């Protein structure tokens, strides 16, 4: 990288560190650290939500997958708008009305004992770490490309920066960094689109037609595959659409706004940004395929994760490569910070504050625990990133999302919408979904290659139903009777009133 490009990269990273410093002066409590005191506006929150996904998993992973394998890779990103329509309709408003800091607060509104809170806290920590791996891999590859340093050293650098962003800036810093980087990344996409389209008469259909001609329609037609491969593809799509609703680092963003109306509007803003980005993906990806060639893309990264930086260099030179890579790297760091905050919230608020201290906790000590847990989360994610270095980052993200749908989602939806759900049922269901999803991943071709025991690479089609089914069966077996049933029905009715109208939310938050 040229000295000028290095300067551009350094300036962009320094700008994010300045935002962290600014936010750090306002990050003085658990409330500000985890949910920015609930003072983020709907528009800003929606942009930040969009930034959580338009990062390594989409800008790098999805575009690379389309460039390498054709239309089938599009399934990795097109689900974003769909899953947020579901978030808008199903969970955005109830989450804001029921929660304070974590998903554990939402479940505790109906099941105040530690059993359910502990279950969703553990599941949230595990899946957040898995999701962090995808971001770590994408960011490390960018650093390797730009500075030609060892992958391990690049990953360590990312861990250090992530810890700084999160420990000092908290949710407020992460949100504003995400807003800044999302705007810059979308601007980079526009520039790339203009460069690509200028070579093909400013007609995106011409780009697709040329890609189809050079690949004998292989780039635009869904590939005909075996039955197992088709089931695996469906499992991936199903897991992404359903599982996103269980991602803690995304769902807690609905707790950073003032009220349920802002929560809904946040989802609407994010959906529009997703739609605009997803419509641009085919042109960018096929442009990379035509201009660079599949062999060059695969040579730089077997998973295709560097297709966009390579394309940026081809159409705009070293300086534009630096800008695109720096922005993508910065967005990844912001996404990592959101994941770390979700993890530290589960540790500091649920595990330490509610389970260990039983609610009798010194706020200053809890704040310290939250900051220390950020470092621990970054270290664990770093170690996992060394193992999954060569996997496509979009695919790694979908695995974490499948775990979210298998573990967290049964607990959340059944708590909010099913009267007969019990604490025992939700606990068993969440652990059953978590264990099934993780076991299938480690027994799949993703980890074992040709020696895989489970033929499916994505576990969602099996692990998500397992989580729901286990929760339903155990709940039916452990139904309360007599006065206990009357009390349980009263709690459910009160919770539903609060979820729909917000009535009693202030009292509930004070209790949390």
Short mmCIF file of C-alpha atoms in Angstrom, two decimals:
data_model
loop_
_atom_site.label_atom_id
_atom_site.label_comp_id
_atom_site.label_asym_id
_atom_site.label_seq_id
_atom_site.Cartn_x
_atom_site.Cartn_y
_atom_site.Cartn_z
CA UNK A 1 0.00 0.00 0.00
CA UNK A 2 1.27 3.44 -0.92
CA UNK A 3 2.04 6.07 1.73
CA UNK A 4 -0.98 8.14 0.66
CA UNK A 5 -3.27 5.12 0.96
CA UNK A 6 -1.84 4.32 4.36
CA UNK A 7 -2.58 7.87 5.47
CA UNK A 8 -6.19 7.62 4.27
CA UNK A 9 -6.64 4.35 6.14
CA UNK A 10 -5.14 5.78 9.32
CA UNK A 11 -7.29 8.92 9.17
CA UNK A 12 -10.51 6.93 8.92
CA UNK A 13 -9.58 4.70 11.84
CA UNK A 14 -8.46 7.73 13.87
CA UNK A 15 -11.85 9.35 13.24
CA UNK A 16 -13.60 6.38 14.81
CA UNK A 17 -11.28 6.53 17.79
CA UNK A 18 -12.20 10.19 18.23
CA UNK A 19 -15.90 9.26 18.25
CA UNK A 20 -15.07 6.66 20.88
CA UNK A 21 -13.32 9.32 22.98
CA UNK A 22 -16.32 11.65 22.63
CA UNK A 23 -18.77 8.92 23.64
CA UNK A 24 -16.50 7.72 26.43
CA UNK A 25 -16.96 11.02 28.26
CA UNK A 26 -20.69 10.25 28.38
CA UNK A 27 -20.34 6.54 29.11
CA UNK A 28 -20.42 6.55 32.89
CA UNK A 29 -23.04 3.99 33.89
CA UNK A 30 -24.38 0.54 33.07
CA UNK A 31 -27.41 2.15 31.40
CA UNK A 32 -25.29 4.29 29.08
CA UNK A 33 -22.84 1.45 28.39
CA UNK A 34 -25.45 -1.16 27.41
CA UNK A 35 -28.34 0.82 25.88
CA UNK A 36 -27.14 4.46 25.60
CA UNK A 37 -29.72 5.42 28.26
CA UNK A 38 -32.46 4.76 25.68
CA UNK A 39 -31.84 8.12 24.00
CA UNK A 40 -31.00 7.07 20.41
CA UNK A 41 -33.46 8.40 17.82
CA UNK A 42 -35.36 6.03 15.55
CA UNK A 43 -33.58 7.17 12.38
CA UNK A 44 -30.11 6.88 13.85
CA UNK A 45 -30.94 3.53 15.38
CA UNK A 46 -32.22 2.22 12.06
CA UNK A 47 -29.00 3.22 10.30
CA UNK A 48 -26.99 1.55 13.06
CA UNK A 49 -29.07 -1.63 12.75
CA UNK A 50 -28.43 -1.68 9.00
CA UNK A 51 -24.73 -1.22 9.67
CA UNK A 52 -24.69 -4.35 11.81
CA UNK A 53 -25.37 -6.41 8.67
CA UNK A 54 -23.91 -4.37 5.81
CA UNK A 55 -20.41 -5.24 6.93
CA UNK A 56 -18.27 -8.35 6.66
CA UNK A 57 -21.18 -10.70 6.18
CA UNK A 58 -22.79 -8.71 3.35
CA UNK A 59 -20.39 -6.24 1.74
CA UNK A 60 -17.54 -8.77 1.74
CA UNK A 61 -19.13 -12.20 2.11
CA UNK A 62 -22.29 -12.00 0.00
CA UNK A 63 -20.71 -10.12 -2.88
CA UNK A 64 -17.79 -12.55 -2.86
CA UNK A 65 -20.11 -15.53 -2.84
CA UNK A 66 -22.10 -14.21 -5.82
CA UNK A 67 -18.88 -13.45 -7.71
CA UNK A 68 -17.58 -16.99 -7.16
CA UNK A 69 -20.65 -19.25 -7.28
CA UNK A 70 -23.25 -17.13 -9.03
CA UNK A 71 -26.85 -16.52 -8.06
CA UNK A 72 -26.84 -19.13 -5.28
CA UNK A 73 -24.58 -16.83 -3.27
CA UNK A 74 -27.33 -14.17 -3.36
CA UNK A 75 -29.31 -16.18 -0.83
CA UNK A 76 -26.76 -15.16 1.81
CA UNK A 77 -27.84 -11.52 1.70
CA UNK A 78 -31.32 -11.20 0.21
CA UNK A 79 -32.92 -12.44 3.42
CA UNK A 80 -32.05 -9.28 5.37
CA UNK A 81 -35.08 -7.26 4.29
CA UNK A 82 -37.38 -10.24 4.83
CA UNK A 83 -36.23 -10.95 8.37
CA UNK A 84 -36.57 -7.31 9.38
CA UNK A 85 -40.13 -7.20 8.13
CA UNK A 86 -40.70 -10.05 10.58
CA UNK A 87 -38.84 -8.13 13.28
CA UNK A 88 -41.07 -5.12 12.64
CA UNK A 89 -44.26 -7.16 12.90
CA UNK A 90 -43.37 -9.60 15.68
CA UNK A 91 -40.70 -8.46 18.11
CA UNK A 92 -39.75 -4.76 17.83
CA UNK A 93 -42.61 -3.32 19.89
CA UNK A 94 -42.84 -6.07 22.56
CA UNK A 95 -39.08 -5.95 23.11
CA UNK A 96 -39.10 -2.20 23.73
CA UNK A 97 -42.07 -2.45 26.08
CA UNK A 98 -40.71 -5.41 28.07
CA UNK A 99 -36.92 -5.06 28.11
CA UNK A 100 -34.35 -2.79 29.68
CA UNK A 101 -30.79 -4.00 29.07
CA UNK A 102 -30.84 -7.56 27.73
CA UNK A 103 -33.09 -10.27 26.30
CA UNK A 104 -33.01 -11.81 29.78
CA UNK A 105 -35.03 -8.83 31.02
CA UNK A 106 -37.74 -9.60 28.46
CA UNK A 107 -38.13 -13.19 29.62
CA UNK A 108 -37.86 -12.20 33.30
CA UNK A 109 -40.97 -10.04 32.91
CA UNK A 110 -42.94 -13.28 32.83
CA UNK A 111 -40.50 -15.73 34.49
CA UNK A 112 -38.70 -13.80 37.27
CA UNK A 113 -36.66 -16.75 38.54
CA UNK A 114 -33.02 -17.18 37.57
CA UNK A 115 -33.54 -20.35 35.53
CA UNK A 116 -34.82 -18.77 32.32
CA UNK A 117 -32.57 -15.71 32.58
CA UNK A 118 -29.50 -17.92 32.96
CA UNK A 119 -30.51 -20.00 29.94
CA UNK A 120 -30.91 -17.11 27.53
CA UNK A 121 -27.78 -15.40 28.91
CA UNK A 122 -25.65 -18.47 28.21
CA UNK A 123 -27.17 -18.96 24.76
CA UNK A 124 -26.64 -15.26 23.94
CA UNK A 125 -22.98 -15.42 24.95
CA UNK A 126 -22.30 -18.53 22.86
CA UNK A 127 -23.98 -17.31 19.68
CA UNK A 128 -22.52 -13.80 20.00
CA UNK A 129 -19.05 -15.31 20.11
CA UNK A 130 -19.82 -17.38 17.01
CA UNK A 131 -21.06 -14.30 15.17
CA UNK A 132 -17.99 -12.34 16.23
CA UNK A 133 -15.81 -14.91 14.46
CA UNK A 134 -17.23 -13.91 11.05
CA UNK A 135 -16.44 -10.25 11.72
CA UNK A 136 -12.95 -11.09 13.03
CA UNK A 137 -12.09 -13.12 9.92
CA UNK A 138 -13.29 -10.42 7.52
CA UNK A 139 -11.44 -7.62 9.29
CA UNK A 140 -8.23 -9.65 9.64
CA UNK A 141 -8.21 -10.49 5.93
CA UNK A 142 -8.50 -6.79 5.08
CA UNK A 143 -5.54 -5.94 7.31
CA UNK A 144 -3.48 -8.75 5.76
CA UNK A 145 -4.33 -7.48 2.27
CA UNK A 146 -3.43 -3.88 3.04
CA UNK A 147 -0.36 -4.19 5.23
CA UNK A 148 0.95 -7.66 4.34
CA UNK A 149 1.26 -8.74 7.97
CA UNK A 150 0.57 -12.20 9.42
CA UNK A 151 -3.08 -13.12 9.94
CA UNK A 152 -2.51 -13.74 13.66
CA UNK A 153 -1.07 -10.27 14.19
CA UNK A 154 -3.95 -8.71 12.26
CA UNK A 155 -6.49 -10.56 14.42
CA UNK A 156 -4.76 -9.37 17.60
CA UNK A 157 -4.88 -5.78 16.37
CA UNK A 158 -8.60 -6.12 15.75
CA UNK A 159 -9.14 -7.51 19.22
CA UNK A 160 -7.34 -4.55 20.77
CA UNK A 161 -9.31 -1.95 18.78
CA UNK A 162 -12.61 -3.70 19.49
CA UNK A 163 -11.90 -3.70 23.20
CA UNK A 164 -11.10 0.02 23.10
CA UNK A 165 -14.27 0.87 21.16
CA UNK A 166 -16.50 -1.10 23.49
CA UNK A 167 -14.91 -0.55 26.88
CA UNK A 168 -14.73 3.23 26.51
CA UNK A 169 -17.41 4.19 23.98
CA UNK A 170 -20.15 1.79 25.02
CA UNK A 171 -23.42 1.62 23.07
CA UNK A 172 -23.43 5.36 22.37
CA UNK A 173 -20.00 5.26 20.76
CA UNK A 174 -20.79 2.07 18.86
CA UNK A 175 -24.01 3.58 17.49
CA UNK A 176 -22.45 6.78 16.18
CA UNK A 177 -19.46 4.92 14.74
CA UNK A 178 -21.91 2.59 13.03
CA UNK A 179 -23.83 5.53 11.58
CA UNK A 180 -20.64 7.15 10.26
CA UNK A 181 -19.35 3.96 8.73
CA UNK A 182 -22.65 2.89 7.22
CA UNK A 183 -22.88 6.19 5.37
CA UNK A 184 -19.31 5.89 4.14
CA UNK A 185 -19.77 2.27 3.08
CA UNK A 186 -22.94 3.06 1.12
CA UNK A 187 -21.05 5.91 -0.56
CA UNK A 188 -18.29 3.46 -1.53
CA UNK A 189 -20.93 1.12 -2.98
CA UNK A 190 -22.29 3.97 -5.11
CA UNK A 191 -18.81 4.75 -6.45
CA UNK A 192 -18.15 1.08 -7.25
CA UNK A 193 -21.52 0.84 -9.00
CA UNK A 194 -20.75 3.91 -11.12
CA UNK A 195 -17.36 2.52 -12.13
CA UNK A 196 -18.80 -0.88 -13.04
CA UNK A 197 -21.82 0.48 -14.87
CA UNK A 198 -19.69 2.95 -16.83
CA UNK A 199 -18.07 -0.02 -18.55
CA UNK A 200 -21.41 -1.48 -19.58
CA UNK A 201 -23.47 1.48 -20.74
CA UNK A 202 -24.85 2.24 -17.29
CA UNK A 203 -27.25 -0.68 -17.61
CA UNK A 204 -27.16 -3.26 -14.78
CA UNK A 205 -28.91 -5.79 -17.02
CA UNK A 206 -25.98 -5.59 -19.43
CA UNK A 207 -23.63 -6.54 -16.59
CA UNK A 208 -25.75 -9.58 -15.79
CA UNK A 209 -26.09 -10.55 -19.45
CA UNK A 210 -22.33 -10.39 -19.95
CA UNK A 211 -21.76 -12.49 -16.81
CA UNK A 212 -24.31 -15.00 -18.10
CA UNK A 213 -22.64 -15.12 -21.54
CA UNK A 214 -19.18 -15.76 -20.13
CA UNK A 215 -20.39 -18.53 -17.80
CA UNK A 216 -22.96 -20.13 -20.12
CA UNK A 217 -25.74 -18.81 -17.84
CA UNK A 218 -24.05 -20.38 -14.81
CA UNK A 219 -23.71 -17.01 -13.07
CA UNK A 220 -27.40 -16.09 -13.13
CA UNK A 221 -29.26 -19.39 -12.89
CA UNK A 222 -29.64 -21.17 -9.55
CA UNK A 223 -27.44 -24.22 -9.71
CA UNK A 224 -28.99 -27.63 -10.04
CA UNK A 225 -27.72 -29.59 -7.11
CA UNK A 226 -28.25 -32.84 -5.29
CA UNK A 227 -31.13 -33.29 -2.90
CA UNK A 228 -28.80 -32.91 0.08
CA UNK A 229 -27.38 -29.67 -1.30
CA UNK A 230 -30.88 -28.31 -1.97
CA UNK A 231 -31.96 -29.12 1.58
CA UNK A 232 -28.79 -27.48 2.86
CA UNK A 233 -29.53 -24.30 0.90
CA UNK A 234 -33.08 -24.18 2.22
CA UNK A 235 -31.76 -24.76 5.74
CA UNK A 236 -29.41 -21.79 5.35
CA UNK A 237 -32.17 -19.45 4.11
CA UNK A 238 -34.61 -20.66 6.77
CA UNK A 239 -32.01 -20.23 9.49
CA UNK A 240 -31.14 -16.66 8.46
CA UNK A 241 -34.72 -15.41 8.16
CA UNK A 242 -35.87 -16.96 11.43
CA UNK A 243 -32.64 -16.74 13.37
CA UNK A 244 -32.07 -13.00 12.98
CA UNK A 245 -34.96 -12.44 15.37
CA UNK A 246 -32.90 -14.12 18.09
CA UNK A 247 -29.64 -12.20 17.66
CA UNK A 248 -29.03 -10.35 20.94
CA UNK A 249 -26.78 -7.62 19.52
CA UNK A 250 -29.51 -6.69 17.03
CA UNK A 251 -32.53 -7.10 19.27
CA UNK A 252 -31.09 -5.00 22.09
CA UNK A 253 -30.91 -2.09 19.65
CA UNK A 254 -34.67 -1.87 20.04
CA UNK A 255 -33.96 -1.06 23.71
CA UNK A 256 -31.82 1.98 22.84
CA UNK A 257 -34.80 4.10 21.70
CA UNK A 258 -37.36 5.97 23.78
CA UNK A 259 -40.55 4.06 23.03
CA UNK A 260 -42.18 1.31 20.98
CA UNK A 261 -43.04 3.65 18.11
CA UNK A 262 -39.36 4.50 17.69
CA UNK A 263 -38.56 0.78 17.80
CA UNK A 264 -40.91 0.14 14.87
CA UNK A 265 -39.55 3.11 12.94
CA UNK A 266 -36.01 1.86 13.51
CA UNK A 267 -36.92 -1.39 11.77
CA UNK A 268 -38.53 0.48 8.86
CA UNK A 269 -35.41 2.61 8.34
CA UNK A 270 -33.18 -0.46 8.39
CA UNK A 271 -35.42 -2.27 5.88
CA UNK A 272 -35.14 0.54 3.31
CA UNK A 273 -31.35 0.56 3.61
CA UNK A 274 -31.23 -3.23 3.27
CA UNK A 275 -33.39 -3.11 0.13
CA UNK A 276 -31.16 -0.49 -1.52
CA UNK A 277 -28.01 -2.43 -0.71
CA UNK A 278 -29.36 -5.83 -1.76
CA UNK A 279 -30.48 -4.42 -5.13
CA UNK A 280 -26.91 -3.23 -5.73
CA UNK A 281 -25.22 -6.53 -4.80
CA UNK A 282 -25.65 -8.39 -8.15
CA UNK A 283 -24.17 -5.54 -10.20
CA UNK A 284 -21.16 -5.17 -7.89
CA UNK A 285 -20.59 -8.93 -7.63
CA UNK A 286 -20.93 -9.68 -11.34
CA UNK A 287 -18.79 -6.66 -12.06
CA UNK A 288 -16.07 -8.17 -9.88
CA UNK A 289 -16.44 -11.48 -11.69
CA UNK A 290 -16.11 -9.83 -15.12
CA UNK A 291 -13.34 -7.37 -14.31
CA UNK A 292 -11.23 -9.56 -12.01
CA UNK A 293 -12.10 -13.13 -12.97
CA UNK A 294 -13.08 -15.90 -10.60
CA UNK A 295 -9.56 -17.31 -10.39
CA UNK A 296 -8.12 -14.02 -9.15
CA UNK A 297 -10.90 -13.65 -6.59
CA UNK A 298 -10.45 -17.19 -5.26
CA UNK A 299 -6.66 -16.80 -5.19
CA UNK A 300 -6.88 -13.74 -2.93
CA UNK A 301 -9.37 -15.46 -0.60
CA UNK A 302 -10.82 -18.98 -1.04
CA UNK A 303 -14.18 -17.77 0.28
CA UNK A 304 -14.26 -14.74 -2.02
CA UNK A 305 -14.16 -12.34 0.94
CA UNK A 306 -11.81 -9.86 -0.77
CA UNK A 307 -13.70 -9.45 -4.04
CA UNK A 308 -14.90 -5.92 -3.24
CA UNK A 309 -11.50 -4.58 -2.13
CA UNK A 310 -9.94 -6.17 -5.24
CA UNK A 311 -12.60 -4.55 -7.42
CA UNK A 312 -12.03 -1.21 -5.72
CA UNK A 313 -8.34 -1.43 -6.59
CA UNK A 314 -9.08 -2.40 -10.19
CA UNK A 315 -11.48 0.46 -10.86
CA UNK A 316 -10.09 3.18 -8.59
CA UNK A 317 -6.47 2.38 -7.88
CA UNK A 318 -4.58 2.07 -4.64
CA UNK A 319 -6.21 5.09 -2.98
CA UNK A 320 -9.75 3.81 -3.54
CA UNK A 321 -8.69 0.35 -2.34
CA UNK A 322 -7.51 2.00 0.85
CA UNK A 323 -10.76 3.93 1.34
CA UNK A 324 -13.01 0.93 0.69
CA UNK A 325 -10.91 -1.37 2.86
CA UNK A 326 -10.67 1.16 5.67
CA UNK A 327 -14.43 1.78 5.65
CA UNK A 328 -15.21 -1.94 5.51
CA UNK A 329 -12.72 -2.57 8.30
CA UNK A 330 -14.21 0.21 10.41
CA UNK A 331 -17.78 -1.08 9.91
CA UNK A 332 -16.66 -4.54 10.94
CA UNK A 333 -15.13 -3.12 14.12
CA UNK A 334 -18.40 -1.34 14.92
CA UNK A 335 -20.33 -4.57 14.37
CA UNK A 336 -17.88 -6.36 16.63
CA UNK A 337 -18.41 -3.69 19.26
CA UNK A 338 -22.17 -4.27 19.18
CA UNK A 339 -21.62 -7.98 19.60
CA UNK A 340 -19.23 -7.43 22.49
CA UNK A 341 -21.75 -5.14 24.20
CA UNK A 342 -24.44 -7.81 23.90
CA UNK A 343 -22.04 -10.34 25.41
CA UNK A 344 -20.89 -8.04 28.21
CA UNK A 345 -24.52 -7.15 28.96
CA UNK A 346 -25.40 -10.80 29.41
CA UNK A 347 -22.38 -11.27 31.68
CA UNK A 348 -22.62 -8.06 33.72
CA UNK A 349 -26.38 -7.64 33.97
CA UNK A 350 -27.80 -11.16 33.79
CA UNK A 351 -25.06 -13.40 35.17
CA UNK A 352 -23.32 -11.06 37.62
CA UNK A 353 -26.10 -8.62 38.56
CA UNK A 354 -29.16 -10.88 38.64
CA UNK A 355 -27.87 -14.41 39.16
CA UNK A 356 -24.78 -13.98 41.32
CA UNK A 357 -25.69 -10.78 43.21
CA UNK A 358 -29.48 -11.42 43.14
CA UNK A 359 -30.09 -7.82 42.11
CA UNK A 360 -28.16 -6.36 45.06
CA UNK A 361 -25.27 -5.01 43.06
CA UNK A 362 -23.07 -1.94 43.23
CA UNK A 363 -23.58 -0.07 39.90
CA UNK A 364 -19.91 0.91 39.78
CA UNK A 365 -18.78 -2.71 40.19
CA UNK A 366 -21.30 -3.87 37.61
CA UNK A 367 -19.97 -1.27 35.18
CA UNK A 368 -16.44 -2.59 35.80
CA UNK A 369 -17.59 -6.17 35.17
CA UNK A 370 -19.17 -5.06 31.88
CA UNK A 371 -15.94 -3.48 30.74
CA UNK A 372 -13.79 -6.45 31.78
CA UNK A 373 -16.09 -8.87 29.99
CA UNK A 374 -15.51 -6.98 26.74
CA UNK A 375 -11.86 -7.97 26.86
CA UNK A 376 -12.71 -11.60 27.61
CA UNK A 377 -15.18 -11.77 24.72
CA UNK A 378 -12.62 -10.31 22.31
CA UNK A 379 -9.98 -12.85 23.38
CA UNK A 380 -12.28 -15.86 22.92
CA UNK A 381 -13.50 -14.62 19.52
CA UNK A 382 -9.87 -14.09 18.49
CA UNK A 383 -8.98 -17.69 19.25
CA UNK A 384 -11.99 -18.98 17.30
CA UNK A 385 -11.12 -16.72 14.35
CA UNK A 386 -7.77 -18.46 14.05
CA UNK A 387 -9.59 -21.79 13.55
CA UNK A 388 -12.12 -20.54 10.96
CA UNK A 389 -9.71 -18.36 8.98
CA UNK A 390 -10.50 -19.81 5.53
CA UNK A 391 -14.29 -19.91 5.75
CA UNK A 392 -16.54 -17.46 3.87
CA UNK A 393 -17.51 -14.81 6.40
CA UNK A 394 -21.11 -14.57 5.20
CA UNK A 395 -21.50 -18.30 5.72
CA UNK A 396 -19.95 -18.09 9.20
CA UNK A 397 -22.45 -15.37 10.07
CA UNK A 398 -25.36 -17.55 8.93
CA UNK A 399 -24.22 -20.33 11.27
CA UNK A 400 -24.38 -17.97 14.24
CA UNK A 401 -27.80 -16.77 13.12
CA UNK A 402 -29.02 -20.38 12.95
CA UNK A 403 -27.87 -20.86 16.54
CA UNK A 404 -29.80 -17.72 17.51
CA UNK A 405 -32.96 -19.10 15.94
CA UNK A 406 -32.47 -22.47 17.61
CA UNK A 407 -31.76 -21.18 21.12
CA UNK A 408 -32.90 -17.62 21.81
CA UNK A 409 -35.90 -17.40 19.52
CA UNK A 410 -37.97 -20.20 21.12
CA UNK A 411 -37.53 -18.53 24.50
CA UNK A 412 -38.48 -15.08 23.23
CA UNK A 413 -41.49 -15.92 21.06
CA UNK A 414 -43.04 -18.47 23.41
CA UNK A 415 -42.63 -16.09 26.34
CA UNK A 416 -44.43 -13.30 24.51
CA UNK A 417 -47.07 -15.21 22.55
CA UNK A 418 -47.84 -18.61 24.15
CA UNK A 419 -49.84 -18.73 27.36
CA UNK A 420 -48.86 -22.32 28.21
CA UNK A 421 -45.11 -21.75 28.13
CA UNK A 422 -43.35 -22.65 31.39
CA UNK A 423 -39.91 -21.83 32.78
CA UNK A 424 -38.91 -25.50 32.59
CA UNK A 425 -40.08 -25.75 28.99
CA UNK A 426 -38.22 -22.66 27.84
CA UNK A 427 -35.03 -23.73 29.60
CA UNK A 428 -35.04 -27.17 28.01
CA UNK A 429 -35.99 -25.77 24.62
CA UNK A 430 -33.22 -23.17 24.55
CA UNK A 431 -30.53 -25.61 25.61
CA UNK A 432 -31.83 -28.28 23.22
CA UNK A 433 -31.71 -25.85 20.30
CA UNK A 434 -28.27 -24.57 21.29
CA UNK A 435 -26.70 -28.02 21.73
CA UNK A 436 -28.26 -29.36 18.52
CA UNK A 437 -27.10 -26.40 16.43
CA UNK A 438 -23.55 -26.33 17.79
CA UNK A 439 -23.18 -30.12 17.58
CA UNK A 440 -24.37 -30.14 13.96
CA UNK A 441 -21.91 -27.39 13.07
CA UNK A 442 -18.93 -29.23 14.54
CA UNK A 443 -20.00 -32.49 12.87
CA UNK A 444 -20.66 -30.84 9.52
CA UNK A 445 -18.44 -30.33 6.43
CA UNK A 446 -17.65 -26.84 7.73
CA UNK A 447 -15.37 -28.35 10.39
CA UNK A 448 -14.75 -31.99 9.36
CA UNK A 449 -14.68 -31.59 5.58
CA UNK A 450 -15.05 -34.89 3.72
CA UNK A 451 -15.15 -36.76 7.04
CA UNK A 452 -18.33 -34.97 8.12
CA UNK A 453 -20.87 -37.02 10.04
CA UNK A 454 -23.74 -34.59 9.36
CA UNK A 455 -24.13 -33.81 5.63
CA UNK A 456 -25.74 -30.40 6.16
CA UNK A 457 -23.51 -27.37 6.55
CA UNK A 458 -26.30 -25.19 7.96
CA UNK A 459 -28.21 -26.69 10.93
CA UNK A 460 -31.28 -24.42 10.96
CA UNK A 461 -33.78 -26.76 9.32
CA UNK A 462 -33.27 -29.27 12.14
CA UNK A 463 -32.02 -27.31 15.15
CA UNK A 464 -34.69 -24.57 15.07
CA UNK A 465 -37.65 -27.02 15.13
CA UNK A 466 -35.84 -29.01 17.84
CA UNK A 467 -35.65 -25.92 20.06
CA UNK A 468 -39.33 -25.05 19.62
CA UNK A 469 -40.54 -28.65 19.87
CA UNK A 470 -38.59 -29.35 23.06
CA UNK A 471 -39.92 -26.16 24.66
CA UNK A 472 -43.51 -27.00 23.72
CA UNK A 473 -43.39 -30.63 24.89
CA UNK A 474 -41.77 -29.86 28.24
CA UNK A 475 -44.11 -26.91 28.80
CA UNK A 476 -47.15 -29.12 28.24
CA UNK A 477 -45.77 -31.73 30.65
CA UNK A 478 -44.98 -29.16 33.36
CA UNK A 479 -48.24 -27.17 33.28
CA UNK A 480 -49.11 -25.56 36.65
CA UNK A 481 -52.34 -26.55 38.38
CA UNK A 482 -54.79 -24.99 40.78
CA UNK A 483 -53.75 -21.66 42.24
CA UNK A 484 -50.37 -21.85 40.49
CA UNK A 485 -52.16 -21.92 37.13
CA UNK A 486 -54.32 -18.96 38.11
CA UNK A 487 -51.23 -17.01 39.14
CA UNK A 488 -49.43 -17.96 35.92
CA UNK A 489 -52.37 -16.81 33.79
CA UNK A 490 -52.49 -13.51 35.67
CA UNK A 491 -48.76 -12.94 35.05
CA UNK A 492 -49.18 -13.76 31.36
CA UNK A 493 -52.14 -11.37 30.96
CA UNK A 494 -50.21 -8.58 32.67
CA UNK A 495 -47.18 -9.25 30.48
CA UNK A 496 -49.25 -9.23 27.28
CA UNK A 497 -50.86 -5.92 28.25
CA UNK A 498 -47.43 -4.42 28.79
CA UNK A 499 -46.05 -5.91 25.57
CA UNK A 500 -48.86 -4.48 23.45
CA UNK A 501 -49.53 -1.14 25.12
CA UNK A 502 -46.41 -0.38 27.15
CA UNK A 503 -48.55 -0.01 30.28
CA UNK A 504 -46.42 -0.78 33.35
CA UNK A 505 -43.16 -0.65 31.40
CA UNK A 506 -41.61 2.07 33.59
CA UNK A 507 -42.31 0.05 36.75
CA UNK A 508 -40.88 -3.08 35.16
CA UNK A 509 -37.69 -1.30 34.10
CA UNK A 510 -37.18 -0.01 37.62
CA UNK A 511 -37.49 -3.58 38.89
CA UNK A 512 -34.91 -4.79 36.38
#
